[in-house]
Amino acid sequence: MLEIKNLHVELEEEDKAILKGVDLSVEAGRVHAIMGPNGSGKSTLSYVLSGRDGYEVTDGSAMLEGDDILGMEPEERAAAGLFLAFQYPVEIPGVGNMTFMRTALNAQRKARGEDEISASDFLKLVRAKATELQIDADMLKRPVNVGFSGGEKKRNEILQMAILEPKMCILDETDSGLDVDAMKLVAEGVNALRSQGRAFLVITHYQRLLDHIKPDVVHIMVDGRIVKSGGPELAQEVEKNGYADIMAEVA
Ligand SMILES: Nc1ncnc2c1ncn2[C@@H]1O[C@H](COP(=O)(O)OP(=O)(O)OP(=O)(O)O)[C@@H](O)[C@H]1O
């Protein structure tokens, strides 16, 4: 599904290398997790994949189902099936949450040559998904993320994901700021979307999210590279011993 080869990325303004040769292959139907110390480049990877400004790809490639996504505009990447749940979801004053999600869904349907969803079908869809995520009907009427608590913003990201049904879902520290019950809801939301045709890349610092979203593969990123990959036991090792042993191994 997602094939990243030797990806090198610099900050445009500072010529500072952040990603220094990332290789990562996420197969359809699988959940991969990325852990790693602060500042190792995990969010940068998710930003570069989704097309955020400010980063320059100096080498390497990233393909989504065989298509080069790095040459696409952000909205083309979204239409191709890529979704990023932000670490810091942005507030959009003046844009209603429902309008935002319906417009996003219809833009993607249009790009895929499908008919727009009717207002009544959309209402049914969003209500059903919001109920699953225990998102209050009031939050759907408010402007996107404005005045939402940290945890509510994260759940709203998962609601968007559930509505857009992307193929490649990237979750950047969606667990941070969530209470234990909200984390379970988010994990259930992710687990409900798991399917043969969809893959997940879950960036997290904590084993506890991975207790609920059981990953197939866990990667450790250090200083802009994936230095170790393994099964879920790797996350348990990190939880117990931190990164010191892994960093010493690869030094
Ligand atoms: N726009 C920017 N301007 C300056 N430095 C940046 C910028 N974007 C990223 N960096 C730097 O790049 C490095 C990688 O940052 P990134 O946010 O990708 O790390 P991370 O692994 O997601 O960290 P964390 O676990 O703390 O969220 C950091 O040293 C960060 O300060």
Short mmCIF file of C-alpha atoms and ligand atoms in Angstrom, two decimals:
data_model
loop_
_atom_site.label_atom_id
_atom_site.label_comp_id
_atom_site.label_asym_id
_atom_site.label_seq_id
_atom_site.Cartn_x
_atom_site.Cartn_y
_atom_site.Cartn_z
CA MET A 1 0.00 0.00 0.00
CA LEU A 2 2.67 2.50 1.09
CA GLU A 3 6.24 2.03 -0.07
CA ILE A 4 8.84 4.53 1.16
CA LYS A 5 12.38 4.16 -0.08
CA ASN A 6 15.48 6.01 1.12
CA LEU A 7 13.49 9.15 1.94
CA HIS A 8 15.67 12.16 2.74
CA VAL A 9 14.01 15.39 3.82
CA GLU A 10 15.38 18.79 4.78
CA LEU A 11 13.74 21.83 6.28
CA GLU A 12 13.36 24.30 3.42
CA GLU A 13 14.29 27.37 5.46
CA GLU A 14 17.32 26.01 7.27
CA ASP A 15 18.82 23.31 5.03
CA LYS A 16 18.61 21.07 8.08
CA ALA A 17 18.33 17.34 7.38
CA ILE A 18 15.52 15.70 9.35
CA LEU A 19 14.79 12.45 7.56
CA LYS A 20 18.00 10.69 6.61
CA GLY A 21 17.00 7.65 4.59
CA VAL A 22 13.64 6.25 5.72
CA ASP A 23 12.69 2.86 4.31
CA LEU A 24 9.22 1.64 5.15
CA SER A 25 6.79 -0.71 3.49
CA VAL A 26 3.23 -0.94 4.84
CA GLU A 27 1.16 -3.69 3.27
CA ALA A 28 -2.62 -3.47 2.74
CA GLY A 29 -4.55 -4.89 5.66
CA ARG A 30 -1.77 -4.23 8.16
CA VAL A 31 -1.15 -1.86 11.03
CA HIS A 32 2.36 -0.54 11.49
CA ALA A 33 3.37 1.56 14.50
CA ILE A 34 6.24 4.02 14.66
CA MET A 35 7.77 4.90 18.01
CA GLY A 36 10.90 6.89 18.72
CA PRO A 37 12.39 9.59 20.92
CA ASN A 38 11.20 13.21 20.70
CA GLY A 39 12.55 15.00 17.67
CA SER A 40 13.47 11.85 15.76
CA GLY A 41 11.35 12.84 12.72
CA LYS A 42 8.09 10.90 13.13
CA SER A 43 5.77 13.88 12.61
CA THR A 44 7.97 15.16 9.80
CA LEU A 45 7.44 11.85 8.01
CA SER A 46 3.66 12.20 8.33
CA TYR A 47 3.77 15.85 7.18
CA VAL A 48 5.93 15.08 4.16
CA LEU A 49 3.63 12.22 3.15
CA SER A 50 0.57 14.45 3.40
CA GLY A 51 2.20 17.31 1.48
CA ARG A 52 2.77 20.01 4.07
CA ASP A 53 4.81 23.04 2.93
CA GLY A 54 8.24 23.79 4.34
CA TYR A 55 9.97 20.49 3.69
CA GLU A 56 12.18 19.57 0.76
CA VAL A 57 12.56 15.98 -0.37
CA THR A 58 16.20 15.69 -1.38
CA ASP A 59 16.23 11.98 -2.19
CA GLY A 60 14.09 8.87 -2.20
CA SER A 61 10.47 8.09 -2.99
CA ALA A 62 7.06 7.43 -1.48
CA MET A 63 4.49 5.45 -3.45
CA LEU A 64 0.84 4.88 -2.57
CA GLU A 65 -0.48 1.83 -4.39
CA GLY A 66 2.25 2.33 -6.98
CA ASP A 67 1.63 6.06 -7.50
CA ASP A 68 4.29 8.62 -6.61
CA ILE A 69 2.56 10.75 -3.98
CA LEU A 70 5.42 13.18 -3.43
CA GLY A 71 4.67 14.82 -6.78
CA MET A 72 0.99 15.31 -5.94
CA GLU A 73 -0.83 18.25 -4.35
CA PRO A 74 -2.13 17.56 -0.81
CA GLU A 75 -5.74 17.28 -2.06
CA GLU A 76 -4.65 14.80 -4.75
CA ARG A 77 -3.00 12.68 -2.07
CA ALA A 78 -6.22 12.78 -0.06
CA ALA A 79 -8.24 11.80 -3.13
CA ALA A 80 -5.77 8.96 -3.72
CA GLY A 81 -6.72 7.65 -0.27
CA LEU A 82 -4.20 9.13 2.14
CA PHE A 83 -5.38 10.54 5.47
CA LEU A 84 -3.45 12.14 8.30
CA ALA A 85 -4.95 12.54 11.78
CA PHE A 86 -2.97 15.49 13.11
CA GLN A 87 -0.96 15.58 16.31
CA TYR A 88 -2.25 19.14 16.79
CA PRO A 89 -5.64 19.42 15.03
CA VAL A 90 -6.25 22.97 13.83
CA GLU A 91 -9.24 25.12 14.74
CA ILE A 92 -11.14 26.54 11.76
CA PRO A 93 -13.37 29.37 13.00
CA GLY A 94 -16.38 30.08 10.82
CA VAL A 95 -16.47 26.64 9.17
CA GLY A 96 -19.06 24.28 10.60
CA ASN A 97 -17.80 20.78 11.42
CA MET A 98 -20.57 19.10 9.38
CA THR A 99 -20.02 21.40 6.40
CA PHE A 100 -16.29 20.73 6.56
CA MET A 101 -16.67 16.96 6.59
CA ARG A 102 -19.36 16.87 3.92
CA THR A 103 -17.34 19.16 1.65
CA ALA A 104 -14.24 17.00 2.15
CA LEU A 105 -16.16 13.80 1.45
CA ASN A 106 -17.82 15.21 -1.66
CA ALA A 107 -14.53 16.61 -2.98
CA GLN A 108 -13.05 13.12 -2.72
CA ARG A 109 -16.08 11.47 -4.28
CA LYS A 110 -15.93 13.95 -7.15
CA ALA A 111 -12.22 13.30 -7.67
CA ARG A 112 -13.03 9.56 -7.88
CA GLY A 113 -15.83 10.20 -10.39
CA GLU A 114 -18.57 9.31 -7.88
CA ASP A 115 -21.82 11.19 -7.19
CA GLU A 116 -22.00 13.59 -4.28
CA ILE A 117 -23.61 12.25 -1.11
CA SER A 118 -27.03 13.78 -0.42
CA ALA A 119 -27.52 15.94 2.67
CA SER A 120 -29.84 13.38 4.26
CA ASP A 121 -27.53 10.41 3.61
CA PHE A 122 -24.62 12.40 4.97
CA LEU A 123 -26.56 13.27 8.11
CA LYS A 124 -27.34 9.58 8.70
CA LEU A 125 -23.71 8.63 8.12
CA VAL A 126 -22.23 11.27 10.38
CA ARG A 127 -24.72 10.64 13.17
CA ALA A 128 -23.99 6.91 13.15
CA LYS A 129 -20.21 7.41 13.20
CA ALA A 130 -20.40 10.19 15.82
CA THR A 131 -22.48 7.97 18.09
CA GLU A 132 -19.88 5.19 17.84
CA LEU A 133 -17.19 7.67 18.88
CA GLN A 134 -19.47 9.24 21.53
CA ILE A 135 -19.17 12.62 19.87
CA ASP A 136 -21.87 14.97 21.02
CA ALA A 137 -24.31 16.26 18.38
CA ASP A 138 -23.45 19.82 19.51
CA MET A 139 -19.83 19.30 18.47
CA LEU A 140 -21.00 18.54 14.94
CA LYS A 141 -22.74 21.91 14.73
CA ARG A 142 -19.82 23.95 16.07
CA PRO A 143 -16.98 25.33 13.93
CA VAL A 144 -14.23 22.75 13.30
CA ASN A 145 -12.36 22.10 16.55
CA VAL A 146 -13.14 25.57 17.95
CA GLY A 147 -13.37 25.31 21.71
CA PHE A 148 -13.04 21.51 21.59
CA SER A 149 -11.00 19.96 24.39
CA GLY A 150 -7.72 18.25 23.44
CA GLY A 151 -9.39 14.83 23.58
CA GLU A 152 -12.44 16.02 21.64
CA LYS A 153 -10.20 17.32 18.86
CA LYS A 154 -8.50 13.94 18.59
CA ARG A 155 -11.83 12.11 18.48
CA ASN A 156 -12.99 14.54 15.80
CA GLU A 157 -9.96 13.55 13.71
CA ILE A 158 -11.03 9.91 13.98
CA LEU A 159 -14.59 10.90 13.03
CA GLN A 160 -13.23 12.52 9.86
CA MET A 161 -11.26 9.35 9.14
CA ALA A 162 -14.34 7.16 9.69
CA ILE A 163 -16.33 9.30 7.24
CA LEU A 164 -13.69 9.60 4.53
CA GLU A 165 -12.76 5.88 4.72
CA PRO A 166 -9.20 6.42 3.43
CA LYS A 167 -6.99 3.57 2.25
CA MET A 168 -3.84 4.68 4.05
CA CYS A 169 -4.50 6.14 7.49
CA ILE A 170 -1.71 7.89 9.37
CA LEU A 171 -2.34 8.72 13.01
CA ASP A 172 0.18 11.13 14.52
CA GLU A 173 0.08 10.78 18.30
CA THR A 174 -3.69 10.59 18.32
CA ASP A 175 -3.47 9.11 21.83
CA SER A 176 -1.87 12.18 23.41
CA GLY A 177 -4.42 14.12 25.43
CA LEU A 178 -6.94 11.28 25.53
CA ASP A 179 -8.29 9.92 28.79
CA VAL A 180 -8.35 6.13 29.14
CA ASP A 181 -11.97 5.79 28.02
CA ALA A 182 -11.48 8.08 25.02
CA MET A 183 -8.39 6.11 24.05
CA LYS A 184 -10.47 2.92 23.98
CA LEU A 185 -13.10 4.66 21.81
CA VAL A 186 -10.45 5.88 19.40
CA ALA A 187 -8.87 2.43 19.26
CA GLU A 188 -12.28 0.86 18.63
CA GLY A 189 -12.85 3.42 15.87
CA VAL A 190 -9.56 2.40 14.28
CA ASN A 191 -10.20 -1.31 14.76
CA ALA A 192 -13.64 -0.97 13.15
CA LEU A 193 -11.96 0.45 10.05
CA ARG A 194 -9.34 -2.28 9.79
CA SER A 195 -9.82 -4.15 6.56
CA GLN A 196 -7.93 -6.02 3.87
CA GLY A 197 -7.88 -2.99 1.61
CA ARG A 198 -6.73 -0.46 4.19
CA ALA A 199 -3.49 0.11 6.08
CA PHE A 200 -2.53 2.15 9.14
CA LEU A 201 0.60 3.91 10.29
CA VAL A 202 0.23 4.74 13.97
CA ILE A 203 2.76 7.13 15.48
CA THR A 204 2.73 6.86 19.25
CA HIS A 205 4.87 7.17 22.35
CA TYR A 206 2.85 4.74 24.39
CA GLN A 207 2.42 1.01 24.55
CA ARG A 208 -1.07 1.49 26.04
CA LEU A 209 -2.58 2.59 22.68
CA LEU A 210 -1.01 -0.47 21.09
CA ASP A 211 -2.71 -2.67 23.72
CA HIS A 212 -5.96 -1.69 22.02
CA ILE A 213 -4.82 -1.25 18.41
CA LYS A 214 -2.71 -4.35 18.03
CA PRO A 215 -0.01 -3.53 15.47
CA ASP A 216 1.44 -6.13 13.12
CA VAL A 217 4.81 -4.38 13.00
CA VAL A 218 6.51 -1.85 15.29
CA HIS A 219 9.30 0.40 14.02
CA ILE A 220 11.68 2.54 16.03
CA MET A 221 12.78 5.82 14.46
CA VAL A 222 15.94 7.48 15.73
CA ASP A 223 17.55 10.55 14.18
CA GLY A 224 15.62 10.42 10.92
CA ARG A 225 15.92 6.71 10.21
CA ILE A 226 14.07 3.55 11.11
CA VAL A 227 16.70 1.72 13.10
CA LYS A 228 14.78 -1.31 14.30
CA SER A 229 11.58 -3.15 13.38
CA GLY A 230 9.84 -6.02 15.08
CA GLY A 231 6.56 -7.29 16.45
CA PRO A 232 4.43 -5.82 19.23
CA GLU A 233 7.02 -7.01 21.75
CA LEU A 234 9.27 -4.18 20.58
CA ALA A 235 6.79 -1.64 21.96
CA GLN A 236 6.76 -3.51 25.26
CA GLU A 237 10.56 -3.40 25.35
CA VAL A 238 10.48 0.39 24.81
CA GLU A 239 7.86 0.84 27.53
CA LYS A 240 10.04 -1.12 29.95
CA ASN A 241 13.54 0.04 29.09
CA GLY A 242 13.18 3.26 27.09
CA TYR A 243 15.30 3.82 23.98
CA ALA A 244 18.78 3.65 25.52
CA ASP A 245 19.45 -0.02 24.65
CA ILE A 246 18.18 0.38 21.07
CA MET A 247 20.21 3.54 20.55
CA ALA A 248 23.33 1.85 21.92
CA GLU A 249 22.73 -1.14 19.59
CA VAL A 250 22.61 1.06 16.50
CA ALA A 251 25.29 3.59 17.51
N1 LIG B 1 9.35 23.74 10.78
C1 LIG B 1 10.39 23.41 11.55
N2 LIG B 1 11.28 24.34 11.96
C2 LIG B 1 12.35 23.99 12.72
N3 LIG B 1 12.61 22.75 13.12
C3 LIG B 1 11.76 21.79 12.74
C4 LIG B 1 10.60 22.05 11.94
N4 LIG B 1 9.94 20.89 11.70
C5 LIG B 1 10.66 19.93 12.33
N5 LIG B 1 11.75 20.47 12.95
C6 LIG B 1 12.75 19.74 13.74
O1 LIG B 1 12.89 18.47 13.17
C7 LIG B 1 13.10 17.49 14.18
C8 LIG B 1 12.06 16.39 14.02
O2 LIG B 1 10.80 16.87 14.44
P1 LIG B 1 9.49 15.95 14.47
O3 LIG B 1 8.36 16.81 14.95
O4 LIG B 1 9.35 15.30 13.15
O5 LIG B 1 9.89 14.87 15.55
P2 LIG B 1 8.98 13.78 16.29
O6 LIG B 1 9.73 12.51 16.22
O7 LIG B 1 7.60 13.79 15.74
O8 LIG B 1 8.99 14.35 17.77
P3 LIG B 1 7.90 14.22 18.98
O9 LIG B 1 7.96 12.80 19.45
O10 LIG B 1 8.46 15.17 20.00
O11 LIG B 1 6.54 14.64 18.45
C9 LIG B 1 13.04 18.24 15.51
O12 LIG B 1 14.36 18.52 15.92
C10 LIG B 1 12.30 19.51 15.17
O13 LIG B 1 12.66 20.57 16.01
#
